[in-house]
CSV table of C-alpha atoms (C1' of nucleotides) in Angstrom, one decimal:
chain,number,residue,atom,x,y,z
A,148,UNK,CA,0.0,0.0,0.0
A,149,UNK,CA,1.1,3.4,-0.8
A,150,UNK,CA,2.4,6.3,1.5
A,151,UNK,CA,-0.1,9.2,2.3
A,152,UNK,CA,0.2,12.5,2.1
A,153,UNK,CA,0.6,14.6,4.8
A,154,UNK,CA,-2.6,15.8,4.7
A,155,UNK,CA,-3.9,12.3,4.5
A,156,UNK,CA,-1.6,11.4,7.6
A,157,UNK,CA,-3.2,13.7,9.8
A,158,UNK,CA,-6.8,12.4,8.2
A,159,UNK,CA,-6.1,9.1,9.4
A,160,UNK,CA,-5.0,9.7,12.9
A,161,UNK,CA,-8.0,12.0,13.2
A,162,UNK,CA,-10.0,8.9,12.6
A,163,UNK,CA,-8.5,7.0,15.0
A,164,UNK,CA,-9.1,9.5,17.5
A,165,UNK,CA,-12.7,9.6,16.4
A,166,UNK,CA,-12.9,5.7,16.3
A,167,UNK,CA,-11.1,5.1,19.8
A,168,UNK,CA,-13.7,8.0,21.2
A,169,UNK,CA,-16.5,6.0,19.8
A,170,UNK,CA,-15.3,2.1,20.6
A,171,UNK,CA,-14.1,3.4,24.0
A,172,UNK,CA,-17.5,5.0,24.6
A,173,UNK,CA,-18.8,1.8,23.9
A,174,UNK,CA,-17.3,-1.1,25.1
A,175,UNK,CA,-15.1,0.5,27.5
A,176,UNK,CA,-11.5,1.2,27.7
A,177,UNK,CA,-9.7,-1.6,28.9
A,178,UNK,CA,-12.0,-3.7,26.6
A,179,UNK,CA,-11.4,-2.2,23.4
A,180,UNK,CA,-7.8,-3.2,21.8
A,181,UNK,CA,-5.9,-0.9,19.9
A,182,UNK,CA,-6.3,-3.1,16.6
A,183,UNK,CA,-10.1,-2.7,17.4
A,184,UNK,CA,-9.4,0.7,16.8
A,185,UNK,CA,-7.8,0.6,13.6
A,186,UNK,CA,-9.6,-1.8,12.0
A,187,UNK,CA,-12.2,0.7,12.8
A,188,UNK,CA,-10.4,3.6,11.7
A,189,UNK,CA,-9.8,0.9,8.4
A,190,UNK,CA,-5.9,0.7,8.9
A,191,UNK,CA,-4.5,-1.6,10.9
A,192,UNK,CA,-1.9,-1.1,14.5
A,193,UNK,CA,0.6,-0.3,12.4
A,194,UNK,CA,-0.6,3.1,12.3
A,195,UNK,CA,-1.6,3.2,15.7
A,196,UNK,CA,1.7,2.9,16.9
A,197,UNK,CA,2.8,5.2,14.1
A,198,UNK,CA,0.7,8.3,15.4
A,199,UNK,CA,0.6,7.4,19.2
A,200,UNK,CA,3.1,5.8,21.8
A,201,UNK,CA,0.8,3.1,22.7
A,202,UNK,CA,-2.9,3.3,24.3
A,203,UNK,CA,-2.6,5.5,27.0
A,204,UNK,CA,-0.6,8.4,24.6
A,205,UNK,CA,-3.6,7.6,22.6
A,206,UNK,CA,-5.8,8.4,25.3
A,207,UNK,CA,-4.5,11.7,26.6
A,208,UNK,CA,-4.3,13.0,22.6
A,209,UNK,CA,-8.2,11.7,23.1
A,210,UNK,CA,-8.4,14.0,26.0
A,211,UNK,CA,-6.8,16.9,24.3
A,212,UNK,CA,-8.9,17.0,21.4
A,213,UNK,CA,-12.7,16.4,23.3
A,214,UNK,CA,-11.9,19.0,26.0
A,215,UNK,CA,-11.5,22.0,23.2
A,216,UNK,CA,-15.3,22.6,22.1
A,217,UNK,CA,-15.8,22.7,26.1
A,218,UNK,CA,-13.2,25.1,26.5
A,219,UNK,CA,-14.3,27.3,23.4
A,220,UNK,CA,-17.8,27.8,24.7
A,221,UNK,CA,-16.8,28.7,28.2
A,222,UNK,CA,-14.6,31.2,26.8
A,223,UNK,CA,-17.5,32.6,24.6
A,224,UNK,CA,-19.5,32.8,27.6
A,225,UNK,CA,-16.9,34.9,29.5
A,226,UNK,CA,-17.1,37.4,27.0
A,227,UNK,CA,-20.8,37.3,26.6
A,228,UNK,CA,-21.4,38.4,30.6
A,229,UNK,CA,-17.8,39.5,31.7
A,230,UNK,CA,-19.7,41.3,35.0
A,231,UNK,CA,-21.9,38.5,36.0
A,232,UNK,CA,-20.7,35.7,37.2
A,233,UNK,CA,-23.1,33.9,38.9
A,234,UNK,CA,-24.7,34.0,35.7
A,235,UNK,CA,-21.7,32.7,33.7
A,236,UNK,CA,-21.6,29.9,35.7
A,237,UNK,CA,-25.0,28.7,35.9
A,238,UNK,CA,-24.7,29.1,31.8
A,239,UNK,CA,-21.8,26.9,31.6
A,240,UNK,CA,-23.0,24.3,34.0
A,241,UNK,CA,-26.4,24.4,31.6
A,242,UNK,CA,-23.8,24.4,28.9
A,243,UNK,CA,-22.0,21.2,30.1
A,244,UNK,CA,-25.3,19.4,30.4
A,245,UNK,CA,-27.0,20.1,27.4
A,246,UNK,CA,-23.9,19.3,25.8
A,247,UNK,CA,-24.0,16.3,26.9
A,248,UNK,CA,-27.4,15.3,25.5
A,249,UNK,CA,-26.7,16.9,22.0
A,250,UNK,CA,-22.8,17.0,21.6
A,251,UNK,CA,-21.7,13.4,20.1
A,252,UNK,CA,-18.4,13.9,20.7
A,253,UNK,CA,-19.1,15.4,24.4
A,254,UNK,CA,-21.5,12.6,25.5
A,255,UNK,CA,-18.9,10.2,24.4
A,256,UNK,CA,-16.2,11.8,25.9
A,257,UNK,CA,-18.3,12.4,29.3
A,258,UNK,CA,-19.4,8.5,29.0
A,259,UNK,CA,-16.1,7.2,28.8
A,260,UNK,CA,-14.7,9.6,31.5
A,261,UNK,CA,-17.6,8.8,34.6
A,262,UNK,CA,-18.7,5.4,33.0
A,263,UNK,CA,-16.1,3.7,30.7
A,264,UNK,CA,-12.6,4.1,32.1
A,265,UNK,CA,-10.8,2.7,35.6
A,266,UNK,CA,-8.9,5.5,37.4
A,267,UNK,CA,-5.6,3.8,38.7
A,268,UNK,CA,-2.4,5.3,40.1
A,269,UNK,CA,0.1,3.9,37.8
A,270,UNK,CA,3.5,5.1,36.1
A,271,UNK,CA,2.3,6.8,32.9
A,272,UNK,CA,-1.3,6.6,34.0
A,273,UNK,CA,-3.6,9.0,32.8
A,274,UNK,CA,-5.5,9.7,36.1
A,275,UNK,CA,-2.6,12.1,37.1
A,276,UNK,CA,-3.9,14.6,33.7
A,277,UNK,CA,-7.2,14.1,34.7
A,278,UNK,CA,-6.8,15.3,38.6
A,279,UNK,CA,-4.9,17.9,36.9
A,280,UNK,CA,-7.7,19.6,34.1
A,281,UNK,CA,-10.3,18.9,37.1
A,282,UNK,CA,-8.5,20.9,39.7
A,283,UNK,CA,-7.8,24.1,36.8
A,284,UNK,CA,-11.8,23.5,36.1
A,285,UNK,CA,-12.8,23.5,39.9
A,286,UNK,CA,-10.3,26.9,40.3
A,287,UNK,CA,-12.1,28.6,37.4
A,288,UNK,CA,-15.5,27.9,39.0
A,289,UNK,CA,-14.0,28.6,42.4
A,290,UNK,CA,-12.9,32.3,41.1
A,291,UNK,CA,-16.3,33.2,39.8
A,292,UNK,CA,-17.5,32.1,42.6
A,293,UNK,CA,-15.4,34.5,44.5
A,294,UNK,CA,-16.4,37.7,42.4
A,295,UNK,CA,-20.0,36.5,42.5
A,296,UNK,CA,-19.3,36.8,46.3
A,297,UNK,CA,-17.5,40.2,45.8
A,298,UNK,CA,-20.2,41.5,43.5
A,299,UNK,CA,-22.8,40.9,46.6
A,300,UNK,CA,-24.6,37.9,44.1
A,301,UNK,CA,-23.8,36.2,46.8
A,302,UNK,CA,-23.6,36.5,50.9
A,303,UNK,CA,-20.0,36.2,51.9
A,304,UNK,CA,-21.1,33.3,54.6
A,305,UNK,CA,-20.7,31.3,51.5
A,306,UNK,CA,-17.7,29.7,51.2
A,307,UNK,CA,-16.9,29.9,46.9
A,308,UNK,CA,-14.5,26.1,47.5
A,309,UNK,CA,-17.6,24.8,49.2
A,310,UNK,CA,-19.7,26.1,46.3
A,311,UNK,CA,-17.5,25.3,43.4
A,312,UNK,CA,-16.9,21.4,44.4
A,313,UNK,CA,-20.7,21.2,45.4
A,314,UNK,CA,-21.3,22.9,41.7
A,315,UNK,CA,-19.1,19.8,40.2
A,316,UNK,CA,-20.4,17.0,42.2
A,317,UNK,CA,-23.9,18.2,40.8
A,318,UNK,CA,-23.0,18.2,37.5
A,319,UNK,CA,-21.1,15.0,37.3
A,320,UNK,CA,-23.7,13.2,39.4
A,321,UNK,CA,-26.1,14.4,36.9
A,322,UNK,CA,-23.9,13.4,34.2
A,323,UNK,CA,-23.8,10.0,35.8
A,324,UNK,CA,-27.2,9.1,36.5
A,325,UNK,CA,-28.3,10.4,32.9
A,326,UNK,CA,-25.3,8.4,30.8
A,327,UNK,CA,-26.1,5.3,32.9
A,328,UNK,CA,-30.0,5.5,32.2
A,329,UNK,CA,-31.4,8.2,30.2
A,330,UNK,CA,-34.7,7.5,30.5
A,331,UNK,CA,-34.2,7.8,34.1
A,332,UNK,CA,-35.1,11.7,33.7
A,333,UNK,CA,-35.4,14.3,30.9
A,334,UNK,CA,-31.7,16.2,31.3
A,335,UNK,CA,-32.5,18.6,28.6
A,336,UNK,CA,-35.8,19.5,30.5
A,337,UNK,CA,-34.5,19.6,33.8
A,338,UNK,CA,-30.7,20.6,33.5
A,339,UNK,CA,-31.4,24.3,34.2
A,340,UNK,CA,-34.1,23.5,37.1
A,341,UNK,CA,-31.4,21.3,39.2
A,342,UNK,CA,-28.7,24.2,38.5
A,343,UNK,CA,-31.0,26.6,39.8
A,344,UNK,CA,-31.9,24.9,42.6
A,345,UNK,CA,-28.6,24.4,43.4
A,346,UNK,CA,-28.1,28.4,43.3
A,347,UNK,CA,-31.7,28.9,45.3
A,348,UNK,CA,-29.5,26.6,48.4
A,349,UNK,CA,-26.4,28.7,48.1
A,350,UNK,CA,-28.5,31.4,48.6
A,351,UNK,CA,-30.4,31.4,51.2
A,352,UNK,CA,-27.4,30.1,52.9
A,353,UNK,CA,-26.0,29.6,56.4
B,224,UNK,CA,-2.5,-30.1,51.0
B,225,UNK,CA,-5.9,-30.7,52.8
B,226,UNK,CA,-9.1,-30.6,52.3
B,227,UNK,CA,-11.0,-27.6,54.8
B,228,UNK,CA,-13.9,-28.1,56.9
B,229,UNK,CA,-17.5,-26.4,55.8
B,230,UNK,CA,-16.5,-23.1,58.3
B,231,UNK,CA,-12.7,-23.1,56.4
B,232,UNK,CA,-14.3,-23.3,53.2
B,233,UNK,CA,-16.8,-20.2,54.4
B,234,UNK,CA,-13.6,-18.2,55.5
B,235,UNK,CA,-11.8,-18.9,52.2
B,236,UNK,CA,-14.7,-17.9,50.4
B,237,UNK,CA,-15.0,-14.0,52.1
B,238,UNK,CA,-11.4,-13.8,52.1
B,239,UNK,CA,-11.6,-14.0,49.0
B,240,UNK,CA,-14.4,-11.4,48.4
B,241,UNK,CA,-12.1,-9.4,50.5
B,242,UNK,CA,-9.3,-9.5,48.8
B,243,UNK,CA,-11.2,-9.4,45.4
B,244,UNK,CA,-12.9,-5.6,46.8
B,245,UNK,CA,-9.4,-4.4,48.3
B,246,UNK,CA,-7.7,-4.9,45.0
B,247,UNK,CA,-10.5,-3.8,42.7
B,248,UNK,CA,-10.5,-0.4,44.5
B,249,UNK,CA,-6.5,-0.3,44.4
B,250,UNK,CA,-5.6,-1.3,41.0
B,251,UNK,CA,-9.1,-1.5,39.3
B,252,UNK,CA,-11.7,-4.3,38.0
B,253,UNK,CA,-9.9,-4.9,34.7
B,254,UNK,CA,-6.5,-4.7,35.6
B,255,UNK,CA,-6.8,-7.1,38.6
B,256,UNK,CA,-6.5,-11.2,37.8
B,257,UNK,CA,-8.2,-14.0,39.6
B,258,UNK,CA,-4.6,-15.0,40.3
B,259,UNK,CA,-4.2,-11.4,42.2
B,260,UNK,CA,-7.2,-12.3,44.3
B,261,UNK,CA,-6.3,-16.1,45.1
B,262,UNK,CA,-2.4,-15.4,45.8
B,263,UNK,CA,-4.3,-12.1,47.8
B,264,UNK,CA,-6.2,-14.2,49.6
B,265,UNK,CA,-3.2,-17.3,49.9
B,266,UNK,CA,-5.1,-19.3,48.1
B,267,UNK,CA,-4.7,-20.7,43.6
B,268,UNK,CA,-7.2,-19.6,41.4
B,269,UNK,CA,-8.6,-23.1,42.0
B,270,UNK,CA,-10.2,-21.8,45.1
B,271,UNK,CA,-11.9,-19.0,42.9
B,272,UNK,CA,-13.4,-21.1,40.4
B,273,UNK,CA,-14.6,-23.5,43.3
B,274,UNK,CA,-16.1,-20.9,45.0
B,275,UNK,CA,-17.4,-18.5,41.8
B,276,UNK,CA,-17.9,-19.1,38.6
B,277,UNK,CA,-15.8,-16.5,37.1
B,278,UNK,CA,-14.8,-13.0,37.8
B,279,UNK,CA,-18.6,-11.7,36.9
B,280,UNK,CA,-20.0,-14.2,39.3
B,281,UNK,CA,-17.5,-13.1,42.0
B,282,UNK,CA,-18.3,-9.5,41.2
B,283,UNK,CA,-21.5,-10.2,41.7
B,284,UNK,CA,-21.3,-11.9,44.9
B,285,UNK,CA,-19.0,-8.7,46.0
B,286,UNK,CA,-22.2,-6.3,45.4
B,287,UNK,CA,-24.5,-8.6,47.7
B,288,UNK,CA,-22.4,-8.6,50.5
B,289,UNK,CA,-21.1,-4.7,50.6
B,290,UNK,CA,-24.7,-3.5,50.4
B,291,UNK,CA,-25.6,-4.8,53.4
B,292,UNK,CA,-24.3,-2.8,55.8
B,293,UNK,CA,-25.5,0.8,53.8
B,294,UNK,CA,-29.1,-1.3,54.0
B,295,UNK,CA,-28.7,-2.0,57.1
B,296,UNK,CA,-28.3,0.9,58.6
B,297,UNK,CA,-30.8,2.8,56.2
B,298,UNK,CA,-33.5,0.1,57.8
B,299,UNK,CA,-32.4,1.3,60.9
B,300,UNK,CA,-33.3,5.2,60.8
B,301,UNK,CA,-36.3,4.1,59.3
B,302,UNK,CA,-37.6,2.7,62.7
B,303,UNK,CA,-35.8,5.7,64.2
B,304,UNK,CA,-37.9,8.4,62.9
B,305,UNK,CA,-40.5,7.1,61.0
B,306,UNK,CA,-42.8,10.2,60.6
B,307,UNK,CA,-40.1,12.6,59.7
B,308,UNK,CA,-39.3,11.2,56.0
B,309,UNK,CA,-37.4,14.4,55.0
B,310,UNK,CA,-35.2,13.9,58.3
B,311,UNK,CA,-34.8,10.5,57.2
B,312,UNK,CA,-33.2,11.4,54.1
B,313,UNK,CA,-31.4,14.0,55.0
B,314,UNK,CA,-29.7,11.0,58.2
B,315,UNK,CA,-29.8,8.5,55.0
B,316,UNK,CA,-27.8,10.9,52.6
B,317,UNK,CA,-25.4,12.0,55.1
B,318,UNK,CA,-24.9,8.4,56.5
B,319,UNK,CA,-23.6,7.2,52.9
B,320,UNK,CA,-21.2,10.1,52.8
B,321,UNK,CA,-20.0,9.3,56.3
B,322,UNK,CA,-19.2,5.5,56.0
B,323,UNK,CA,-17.8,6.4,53.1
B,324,UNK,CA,-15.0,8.3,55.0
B,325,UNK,CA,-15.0,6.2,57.7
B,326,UNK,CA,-16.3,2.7,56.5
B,327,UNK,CA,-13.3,1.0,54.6
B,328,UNK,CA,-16.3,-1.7,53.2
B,329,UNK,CA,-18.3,1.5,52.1
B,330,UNK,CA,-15.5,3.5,50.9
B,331,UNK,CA,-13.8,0.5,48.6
B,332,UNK,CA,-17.4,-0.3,47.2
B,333,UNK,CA,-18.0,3.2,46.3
B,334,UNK,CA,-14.6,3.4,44.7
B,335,UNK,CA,-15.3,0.1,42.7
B,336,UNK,CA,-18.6,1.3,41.4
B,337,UNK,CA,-17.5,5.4,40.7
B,338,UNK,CA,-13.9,4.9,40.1
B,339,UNK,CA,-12.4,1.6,39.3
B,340,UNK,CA,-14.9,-0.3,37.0
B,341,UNK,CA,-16.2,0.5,33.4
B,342,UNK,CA,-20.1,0.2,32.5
B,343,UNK,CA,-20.8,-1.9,29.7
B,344,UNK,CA,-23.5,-3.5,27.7
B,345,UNK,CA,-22.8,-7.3,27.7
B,346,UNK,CA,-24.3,-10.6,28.2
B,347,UNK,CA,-24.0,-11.8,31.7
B,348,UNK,CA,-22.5,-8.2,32.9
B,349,UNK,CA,-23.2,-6.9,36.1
B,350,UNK,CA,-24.1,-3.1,34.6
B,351,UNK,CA,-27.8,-4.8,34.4
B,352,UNK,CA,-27.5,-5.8,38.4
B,353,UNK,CA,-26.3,-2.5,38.8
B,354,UNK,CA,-29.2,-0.6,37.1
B,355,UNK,CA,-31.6,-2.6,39.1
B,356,UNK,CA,-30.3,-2.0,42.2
B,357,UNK,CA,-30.3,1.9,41.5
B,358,UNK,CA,-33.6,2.0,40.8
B,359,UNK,CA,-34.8,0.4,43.7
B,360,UNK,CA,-32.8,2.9,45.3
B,361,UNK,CA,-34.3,5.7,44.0
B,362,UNK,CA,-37.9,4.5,43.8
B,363,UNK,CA,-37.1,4.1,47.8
B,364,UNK,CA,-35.9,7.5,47.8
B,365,UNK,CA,-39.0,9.0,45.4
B,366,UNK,CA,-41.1,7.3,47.6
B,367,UNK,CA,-40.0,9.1,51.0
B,368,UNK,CA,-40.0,12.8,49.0
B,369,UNK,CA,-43.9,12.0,48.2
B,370,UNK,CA,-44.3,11.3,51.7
B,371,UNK,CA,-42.7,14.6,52.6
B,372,UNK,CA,-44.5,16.6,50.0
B,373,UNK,CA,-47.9,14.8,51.7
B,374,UNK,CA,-46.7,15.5,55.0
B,375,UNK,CA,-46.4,19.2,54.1
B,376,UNK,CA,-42.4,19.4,54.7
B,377,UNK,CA,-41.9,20.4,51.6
B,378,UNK,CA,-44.6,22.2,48.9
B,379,UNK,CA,-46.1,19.8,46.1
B,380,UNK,CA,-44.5,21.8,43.5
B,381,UNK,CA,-41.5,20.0,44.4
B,382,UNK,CA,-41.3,16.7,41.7
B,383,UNK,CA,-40.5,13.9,44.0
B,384,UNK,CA,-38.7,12.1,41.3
B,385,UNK,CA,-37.2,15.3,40.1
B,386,UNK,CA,-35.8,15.5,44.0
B,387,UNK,CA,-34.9,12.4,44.1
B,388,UNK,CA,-32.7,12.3,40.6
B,389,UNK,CA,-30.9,15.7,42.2
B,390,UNK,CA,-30.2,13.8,45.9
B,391,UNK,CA,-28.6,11.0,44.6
B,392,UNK,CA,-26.1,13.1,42.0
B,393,UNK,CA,-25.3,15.1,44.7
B,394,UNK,CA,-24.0,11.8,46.5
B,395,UNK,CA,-22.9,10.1,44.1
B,396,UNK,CA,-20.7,13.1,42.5
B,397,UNK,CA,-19.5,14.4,45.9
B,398,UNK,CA,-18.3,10.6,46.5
B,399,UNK,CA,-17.1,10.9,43.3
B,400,UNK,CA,-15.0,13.8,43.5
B,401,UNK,CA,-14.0,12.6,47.0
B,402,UNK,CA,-13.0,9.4,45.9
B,403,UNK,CA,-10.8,10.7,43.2
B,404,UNK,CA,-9.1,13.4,45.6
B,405,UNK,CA,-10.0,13.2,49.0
B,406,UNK,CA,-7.8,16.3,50.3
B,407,UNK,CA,-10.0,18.7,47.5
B,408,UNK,CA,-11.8,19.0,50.8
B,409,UNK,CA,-13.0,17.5,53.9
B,410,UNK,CA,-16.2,14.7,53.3
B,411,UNK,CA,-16.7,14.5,56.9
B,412,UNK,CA,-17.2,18.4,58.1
B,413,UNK,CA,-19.4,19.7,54.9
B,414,UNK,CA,-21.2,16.2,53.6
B,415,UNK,CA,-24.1,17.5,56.2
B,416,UNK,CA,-24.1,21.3,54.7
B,417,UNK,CA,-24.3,20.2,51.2
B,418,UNK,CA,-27.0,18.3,51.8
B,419,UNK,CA,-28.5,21.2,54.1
B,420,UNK,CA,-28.2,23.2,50.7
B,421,UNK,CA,-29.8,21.4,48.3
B,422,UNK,CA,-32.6,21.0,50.9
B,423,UNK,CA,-32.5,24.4,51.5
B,424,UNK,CA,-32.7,24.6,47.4
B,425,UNK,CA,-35.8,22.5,47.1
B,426,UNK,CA,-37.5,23.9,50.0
B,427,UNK,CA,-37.3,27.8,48.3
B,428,UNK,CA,-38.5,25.8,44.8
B,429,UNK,CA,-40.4,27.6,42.1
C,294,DT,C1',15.9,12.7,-10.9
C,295,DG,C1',17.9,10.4,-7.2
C,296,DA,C1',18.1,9.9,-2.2
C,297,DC,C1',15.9,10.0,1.9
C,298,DA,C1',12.0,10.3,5.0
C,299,DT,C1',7.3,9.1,5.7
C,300,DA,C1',3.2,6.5,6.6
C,301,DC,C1',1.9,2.9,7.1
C,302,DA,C1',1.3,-2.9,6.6
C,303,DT,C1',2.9,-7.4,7.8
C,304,DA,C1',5.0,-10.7,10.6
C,305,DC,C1',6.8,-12.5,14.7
C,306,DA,C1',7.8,-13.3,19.6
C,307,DA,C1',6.4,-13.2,24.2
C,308,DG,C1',3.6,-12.7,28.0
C,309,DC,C1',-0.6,-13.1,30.3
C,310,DA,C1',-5.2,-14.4,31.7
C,311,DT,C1',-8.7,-17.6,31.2
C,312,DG,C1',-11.0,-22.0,31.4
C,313,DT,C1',-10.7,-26.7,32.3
C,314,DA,C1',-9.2,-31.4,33.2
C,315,DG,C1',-7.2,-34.3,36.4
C,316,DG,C1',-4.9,-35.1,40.8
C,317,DT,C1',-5.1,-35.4,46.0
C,318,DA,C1',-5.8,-35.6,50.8
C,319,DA,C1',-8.7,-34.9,54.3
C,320,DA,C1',-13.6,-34.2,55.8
C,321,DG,C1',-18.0,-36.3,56.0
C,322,DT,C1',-21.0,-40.3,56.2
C,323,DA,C1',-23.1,-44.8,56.5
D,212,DT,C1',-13.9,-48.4,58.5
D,213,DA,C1',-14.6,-48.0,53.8
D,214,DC,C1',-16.5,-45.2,50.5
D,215,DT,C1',-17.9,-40.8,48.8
D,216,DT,C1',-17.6,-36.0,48.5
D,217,DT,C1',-15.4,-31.8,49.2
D,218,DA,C1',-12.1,-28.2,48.7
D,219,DC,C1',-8.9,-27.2,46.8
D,220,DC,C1',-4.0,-27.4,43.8
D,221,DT,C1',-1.3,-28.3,39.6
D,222,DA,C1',-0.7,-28.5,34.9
D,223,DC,C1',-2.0,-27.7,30.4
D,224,DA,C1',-4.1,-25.8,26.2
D,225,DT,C1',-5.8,-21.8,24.1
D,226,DG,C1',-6.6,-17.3,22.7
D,227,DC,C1',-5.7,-12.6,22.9
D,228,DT,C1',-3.0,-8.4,23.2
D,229,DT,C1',0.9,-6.0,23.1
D,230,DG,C1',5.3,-4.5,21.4
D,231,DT,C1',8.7,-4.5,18.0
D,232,DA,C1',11.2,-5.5,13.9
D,233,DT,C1',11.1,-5.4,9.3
D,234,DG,C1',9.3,-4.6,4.7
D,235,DT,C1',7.7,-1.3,1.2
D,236,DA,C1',5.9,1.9,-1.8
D,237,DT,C1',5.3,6.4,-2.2
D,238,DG,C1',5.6,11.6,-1.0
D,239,DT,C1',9.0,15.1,-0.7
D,240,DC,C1',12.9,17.9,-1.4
D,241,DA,C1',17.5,19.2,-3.1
DNA sequence: TGACATACATACAAGCATGTAGGTAAAGTA
DNA sequence: TACTTTACCTACATGCTTGTATGTATGTCA
C-alpha cells in the first residue's frame, strides 16, 4: 500500500481519535484493543503505533482533542457576561449538560470519563492529567465564585470552594445518573431546574 | 494439601471477596486477575473457580455482601424516625457520605462502582444488576420525598422524582469527587451542609 | 531525478489471563 | 472403616493483546 500525504496522515490519525472516542464509549476502555481501533479507523496497528506511543498516549491526545469545544464555549460565555458571574456559571454548567445530551463527541467523551474508564495510580497513567484539568476546572468555577461573592450575588457566609466542588459534584452526578440510564429523567428539560436549585440553596445560605 | 472443613471453606470464600474488593478499588476491576485475588487471599485460582464461577459471578457476589451494611443501617433510621421522612433522608444521605470516610467496606465499594470499573453493555454483565439496584434505590428514595411533600415538609410543587434524581447526583458526584481526591476537601465536616443546601434549594423551589 | 523520509502494513515473539481437566488428601458419612 | 464428596492445587491448552522489527511503496525535497 502506498504512502499518504501529509494531509492524508493527519486524516487518518484523526479517525483514529474519532474511532477510539466512539469504541471506547462503547465497550469501555480496557476492553477495546488498539487493533479494534484501527480496523475501525480501516488501517491496521501499524498506524496506531505510528501516530501514538501506545494506548494510554492515545488516550491523553483523546483528551486533548474532546476537552477544546468545552473550553471554546466557556470562553464565549466569558465574553458574553464579563460582570456576571453567577450567571456565567449557571450558563456553563447548563452548557456542560446540554452538551452532553446533544454533543456526540461530548457525551462520548463524558461517558467514557464517569462510566467507561478505571482511574488507577500507575506510572504513565492518565488519572494524574485528569486530577490535573479537574483541579484548573474546579479553580475557574471557584474564582467566579469568589467575584459572584464580591459582587454581593452572593452572601460572603458562602464559602466559593464549598460552592465550586458542590457545583461539580452536581454536574457530574447528573452526568452519571443520565449516561447510565437516560430514561431515568429528561436532562434537557431539567438541567437548568437542578442548576437553579442548586443556586436557590447557596442562597439562602447559612 | 488438605481438604478444609465447611466453616474453612466459608472463611476462604469472604477472604476472598475481600481481597477481590481491596484490590478492585487499588488497581481497578480490569487490571486485577483472579490470580491477584487467590495469591491475595493465599489461596490458587482453584479456590476461585470453586467458589465462583468467574470474575462476573464473583463481582456479583461482592455487590450482595457490601450493600448490606448501607441497607442495614438505612432500615435502621427508618424505625428511628418514622414520621419525619425528609429527616430520614437527610440522616440516609449523610450516612452514605460518612461511612464512606470512615467505613473501609463502604469506601472500597463506592470506589469500585464510581472509580475503578467500566459500564458496559454485555451478556452476563453486572451493569444490568447495577441498574436494578439503583432504581430500587431511587424508587425508595422517590417514595419518602412524596411522603414529605404529603406530610407538608416540603410544597407539592417540588417533583419527587425530580428530588430524588438531584439527591442522589449530589451523592454520588461528591463521593465521586472525594473518591478521586480526597484532600480537595473534607467529606466529613461539609457532607451535612451540602446536603443542608440542596434541601434548602428544594425547600425555596419555584 | 535520485536519495531520503514518511506512513503505514505485515510478521513475529512473548507474556498473560482464562478456562478446564485431572490429581489429591482430608472431611464427612453410612 | 470404607466409601464418597469436598475443597482445593497443579498442569496444560488456548486465545488474545501488546510491542517491536522489518518490509515497502510512495511523497518530498534538493
Amino acid at each position: 500500500m502506498a504512502r499518504k500525504t501529509k494531509e492524508e496522515a493527519q486524516l487518518t490519525r484523526s479517525l483514529l481519535l474519532d474511532a477510539a472516542e466512539r469504541l471506547f464509549s462503547e465497550r469501555g476502555v480496557a476492553r477495546t484493543t488498539l487493533n479494534d481501533i484501527a480496523s475501525a479507523a480501516g488501517v491496521t496497528r501499524g498506524a496506531v503505533y505510528w501516530h501514538f506511543q501506545n494506548k494510554t498516549d492515545l488516550i491523553h491526545a483523546l483528551w486533548d482533542q474532546a476537552v477544546l469545544p468545552l473550553e471554546a464555549s466557556f470562553e464565549e460565555l466569558l465574553q458574553t457576561m464579563p460582570n456576571d458571574p453567577l450567571g456565567r456559571l449557571r450558563a456553563k454548567a447548563i452548557t456542560v449538560l446540554n452538551e452532553v445530551v446533544h454533543n456526540d463527541r461530548t457525551r462520548n467523551f463524558m461517558s467514557i470519563v464517569l462510566l467507561k474508564c478505571e482511574y488507577v495510580e500507575e506510572a504513565g497513567g492518565w488519572r494524574e492529567g485528569y486530577l490535573t484539568k479537574r483541579a484548573e476546572c474546579l479553580t475557574e468555577i471557584t474564582g467566579d465564585f469568589k467575584q459572584a461573592i464580591e459582587l454581593g450575588q452572593l452572601t460572603d457566609s458562602v464559602d466559593p470552594q464549598f460552592a465550586a466542588v458542590g457545583l461539580f459534584s452536581i454536574i457530574d452526578g447528573l452526568c452519571f445518573h443520565w449516561l447510565m440510564n437516560p430514561s431515568l429523567f429528561s436532562m434537557e428539560k431539567q438541567a437548568q431546574k437542578y442548576i437553579d436549585t442548586y443556586f436557590a440553596g447557596l442562597a439562602s445560605a447559612g
